[in-house]
mmCIF file of C-alpha atoms in Angstrom:
data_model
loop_
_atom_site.group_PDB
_atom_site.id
_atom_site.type_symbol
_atom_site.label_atom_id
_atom_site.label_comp_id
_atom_site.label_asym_id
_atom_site.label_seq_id
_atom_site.Cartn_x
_atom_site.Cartn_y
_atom_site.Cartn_z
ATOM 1 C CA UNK I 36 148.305 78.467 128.601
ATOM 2 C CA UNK I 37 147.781 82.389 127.761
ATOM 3 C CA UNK I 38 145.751 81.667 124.396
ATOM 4 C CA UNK I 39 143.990 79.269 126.513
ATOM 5 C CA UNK I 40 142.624 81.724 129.200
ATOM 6 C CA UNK I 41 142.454 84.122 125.806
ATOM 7 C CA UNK I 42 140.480 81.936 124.020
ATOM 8 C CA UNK I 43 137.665 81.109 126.713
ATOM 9 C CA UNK I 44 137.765 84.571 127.358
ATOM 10 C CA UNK I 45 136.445 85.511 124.073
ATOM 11 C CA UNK I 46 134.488 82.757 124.228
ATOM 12 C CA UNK I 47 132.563 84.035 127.450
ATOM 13 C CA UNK I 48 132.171 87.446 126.074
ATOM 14 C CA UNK I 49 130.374 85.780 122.592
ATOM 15 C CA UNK I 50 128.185 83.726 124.898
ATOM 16 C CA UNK I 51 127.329 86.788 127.391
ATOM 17 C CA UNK I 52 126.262 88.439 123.992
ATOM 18 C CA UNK I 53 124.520 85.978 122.142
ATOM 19 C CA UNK I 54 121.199 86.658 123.990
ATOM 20 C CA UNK I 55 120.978 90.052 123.247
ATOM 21 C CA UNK I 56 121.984 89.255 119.886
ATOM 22 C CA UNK I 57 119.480 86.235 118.940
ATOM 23 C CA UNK I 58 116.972 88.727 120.380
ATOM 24 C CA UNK I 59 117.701 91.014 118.051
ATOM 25 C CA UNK I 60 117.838 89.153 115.044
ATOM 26 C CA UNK I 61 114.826 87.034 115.787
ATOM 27 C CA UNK I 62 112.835 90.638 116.559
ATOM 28 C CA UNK I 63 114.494 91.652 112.960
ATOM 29 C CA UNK I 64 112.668 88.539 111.383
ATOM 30 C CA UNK I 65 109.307 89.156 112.809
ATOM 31 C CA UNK I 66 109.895 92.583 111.004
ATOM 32 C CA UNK I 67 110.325 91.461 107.970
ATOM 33 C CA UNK I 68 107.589 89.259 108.042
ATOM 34 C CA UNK I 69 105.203 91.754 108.387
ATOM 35 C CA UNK I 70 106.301 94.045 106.167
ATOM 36 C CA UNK I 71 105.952 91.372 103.610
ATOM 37 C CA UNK I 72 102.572 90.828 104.932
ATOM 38 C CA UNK I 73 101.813 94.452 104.395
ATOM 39 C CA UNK I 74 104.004 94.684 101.095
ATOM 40 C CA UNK I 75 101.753 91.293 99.639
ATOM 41 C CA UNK I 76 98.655 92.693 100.708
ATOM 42 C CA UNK I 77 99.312 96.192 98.796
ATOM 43 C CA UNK I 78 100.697 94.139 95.686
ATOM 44 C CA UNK I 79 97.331 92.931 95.309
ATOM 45 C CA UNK I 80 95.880 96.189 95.503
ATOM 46 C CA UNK I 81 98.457 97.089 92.926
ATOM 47 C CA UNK I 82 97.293 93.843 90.098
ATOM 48 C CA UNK I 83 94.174 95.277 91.031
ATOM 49 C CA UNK I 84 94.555 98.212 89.198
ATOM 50 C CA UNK I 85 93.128 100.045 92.821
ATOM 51 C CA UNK I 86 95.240 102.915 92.521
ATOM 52 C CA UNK I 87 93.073 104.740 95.015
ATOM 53 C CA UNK I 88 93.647 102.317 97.870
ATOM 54 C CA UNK I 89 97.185 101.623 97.285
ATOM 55 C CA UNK I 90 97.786 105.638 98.086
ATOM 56 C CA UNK I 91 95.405 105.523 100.868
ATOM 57 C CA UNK I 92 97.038 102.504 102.442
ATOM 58 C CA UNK I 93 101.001 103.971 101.506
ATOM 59 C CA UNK I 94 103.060 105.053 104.013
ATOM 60 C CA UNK I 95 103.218 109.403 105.198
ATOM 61 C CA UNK I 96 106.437 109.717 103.826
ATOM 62 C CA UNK I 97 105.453 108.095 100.059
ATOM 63 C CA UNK I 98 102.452 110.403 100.416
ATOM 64 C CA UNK I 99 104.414 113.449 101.632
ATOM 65 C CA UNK I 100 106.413 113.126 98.721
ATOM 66 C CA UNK I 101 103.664 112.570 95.717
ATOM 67 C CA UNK I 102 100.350 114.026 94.914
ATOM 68 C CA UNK I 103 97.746 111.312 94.533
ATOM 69 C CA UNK I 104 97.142 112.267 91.293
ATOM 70 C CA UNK I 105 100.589 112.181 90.616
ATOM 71 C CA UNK I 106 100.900 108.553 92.108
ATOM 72 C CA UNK I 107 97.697 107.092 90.280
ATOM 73 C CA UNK I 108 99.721 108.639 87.002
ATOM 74 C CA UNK I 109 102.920 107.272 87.562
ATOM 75 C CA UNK I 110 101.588 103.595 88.640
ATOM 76 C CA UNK I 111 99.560 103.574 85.612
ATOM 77 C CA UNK I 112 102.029 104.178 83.896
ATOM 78 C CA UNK I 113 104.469 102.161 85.284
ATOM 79 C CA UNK I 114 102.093 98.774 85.264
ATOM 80 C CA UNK I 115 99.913 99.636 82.515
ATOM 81 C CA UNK I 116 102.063 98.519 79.535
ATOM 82 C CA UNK I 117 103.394 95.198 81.453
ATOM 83 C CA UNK I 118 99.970 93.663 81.350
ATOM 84 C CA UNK I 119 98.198 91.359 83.697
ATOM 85 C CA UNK I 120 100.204 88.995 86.626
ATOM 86 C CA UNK I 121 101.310 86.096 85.513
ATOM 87 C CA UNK I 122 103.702 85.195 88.425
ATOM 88 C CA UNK I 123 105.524 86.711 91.345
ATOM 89 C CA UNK I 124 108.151 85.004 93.701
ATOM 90 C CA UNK I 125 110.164 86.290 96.948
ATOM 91 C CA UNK I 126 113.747 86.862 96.075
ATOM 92 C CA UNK I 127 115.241 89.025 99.197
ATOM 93 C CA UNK I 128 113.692 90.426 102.223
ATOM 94 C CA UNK I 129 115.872 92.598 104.270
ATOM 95 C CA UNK I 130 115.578 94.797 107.440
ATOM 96 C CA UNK I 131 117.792 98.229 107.193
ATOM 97 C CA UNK I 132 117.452 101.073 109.684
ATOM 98 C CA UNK I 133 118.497 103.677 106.871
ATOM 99 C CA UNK I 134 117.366 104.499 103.192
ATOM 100 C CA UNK I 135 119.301 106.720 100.188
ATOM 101 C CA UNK I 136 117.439 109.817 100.738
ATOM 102 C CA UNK I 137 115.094 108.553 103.448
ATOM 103 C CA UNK I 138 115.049 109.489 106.983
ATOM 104 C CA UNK I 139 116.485 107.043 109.348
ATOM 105 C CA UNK I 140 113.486 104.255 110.791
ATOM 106 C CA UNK I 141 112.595 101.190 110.269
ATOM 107 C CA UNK I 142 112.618 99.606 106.581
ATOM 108 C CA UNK I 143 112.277 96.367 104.874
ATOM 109 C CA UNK I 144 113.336 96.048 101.543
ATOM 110 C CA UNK I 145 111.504 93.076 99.149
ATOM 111 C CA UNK I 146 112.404 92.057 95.763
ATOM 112 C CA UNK I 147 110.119 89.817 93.911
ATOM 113 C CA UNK I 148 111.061 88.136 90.624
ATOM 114 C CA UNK I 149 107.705 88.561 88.405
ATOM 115 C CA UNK I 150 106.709 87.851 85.303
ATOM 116 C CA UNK I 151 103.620 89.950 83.532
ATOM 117 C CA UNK I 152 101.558 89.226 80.138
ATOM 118 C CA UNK I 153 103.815 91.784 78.772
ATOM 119 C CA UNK I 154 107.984 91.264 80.352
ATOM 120 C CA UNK I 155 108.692 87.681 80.932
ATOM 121 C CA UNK I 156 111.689 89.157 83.544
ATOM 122 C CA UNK I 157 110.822 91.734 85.672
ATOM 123 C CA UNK I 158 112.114 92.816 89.088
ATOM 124 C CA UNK I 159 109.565 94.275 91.727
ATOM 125 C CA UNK I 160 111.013 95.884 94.344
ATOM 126 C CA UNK I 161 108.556 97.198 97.730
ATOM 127 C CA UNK I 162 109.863 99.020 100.755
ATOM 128 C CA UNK I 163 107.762 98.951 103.532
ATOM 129 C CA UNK I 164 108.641 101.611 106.351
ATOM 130 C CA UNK I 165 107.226 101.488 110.084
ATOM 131 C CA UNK I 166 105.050 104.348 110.115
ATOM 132 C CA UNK I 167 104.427 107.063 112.266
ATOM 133 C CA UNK I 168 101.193 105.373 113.512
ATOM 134 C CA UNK I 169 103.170 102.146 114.479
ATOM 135 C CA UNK I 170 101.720 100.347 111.341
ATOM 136 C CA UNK I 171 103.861 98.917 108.481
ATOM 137 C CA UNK I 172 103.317 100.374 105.388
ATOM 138 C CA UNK I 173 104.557 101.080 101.976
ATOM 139 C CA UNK I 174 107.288 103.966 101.494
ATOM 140 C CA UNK I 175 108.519 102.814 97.774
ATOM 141 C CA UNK I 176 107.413 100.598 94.343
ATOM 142 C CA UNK I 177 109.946 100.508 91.803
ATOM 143 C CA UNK I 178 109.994 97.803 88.959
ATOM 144 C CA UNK I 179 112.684 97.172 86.702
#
C-alpha cells in the first residue's frame, strides 16, 4: 500500500508539472521555427553570392566580432571553391540557451546536409541567436 500512495504521488507531481513543461517545449519549437525561417532566408542570401546583405542582416554579436570586409573575405572564400547549390536538406534543429564562447541567450543551432557543384557531402551548419532588437538573426556559418 506505501508504493501505492508513492506511486500516485509521483504521479500527481508529473501531472502538476506537465503544463508548465508542454509550455515550454511547445514555446521552444516555435523558436526553432523561426530561426530556421531566418537561417533559410539568409542561406539564400548566402547562394546568392550577396555578401553585403548577409552582414547587414547577421546578428550584433557576428558583427561585433568581424569586420565586414573581413566577413565578405572569409565567405568568399569559404563558398567560392564549392560551386553553385545543388541541394540542401534539414538534418537537426535545436534550441540551447548557451554557446562555446558565446554569451548566454537564446540560440538555435541548424545543420543542413548539402551538396554543391563542387563537394557532393557537405555539412552546413547556421546558428541563429535572438538579438538584442528581439529579432532572430544569424550569430554563426560554418561548413564542413
Amino acid at each position: 500500500m506505501k508504493h501505492f500512495f508513492g506511486a500516485i504521488t509521483l504521479f500527481l507531481f508529473f501531472v502538476a508539472l506537465s503544463p508548465a513543461w508542454g509550455e515550454d517545449v511547445v514555446n521552444q519549437d516555435q523558436k526553432v521555427k523561426a530561426a530556421q525561417a531566418v537561417a533559410e532566408g539568409w542561406l539564400t542570401l548566402v547562394d546568392a553570392n550577396k555578401t553585403d546583405e548577409t552582414w547587414d542582416s547577421a546578428s550584433s554579436l557576428l558583427q561585433s566580432v568581424i569586420t565586414k570586409e573581413q566577413w565578405q573575405k572569409s565567405l568568399q572564400a569559404a563558398r567560392g571553391p564549392l560551386g553553385e547549390l545543388k541541394s540542401r536538406k534539414l538534418k537537426t534543429a535545436t534550441f540551447s540557451k548557451s554557446m562555446p564562447g558565446a554569451p548566454d541567450g537564446e540560440y538555435v543551432v541548424i545543420q543542413y546536409e548539402t551538396v554543391f557543384a563542387n563537394k557532393a557531402a557537405a555539412l552546413e551548419t547556421i546558428t541563429p541567436v535572438l538579438d538584442k532588437d528581439g529579432k532572430w538573426k544569424v550569430a554563426g556559418y560554418l561548413i564542413k
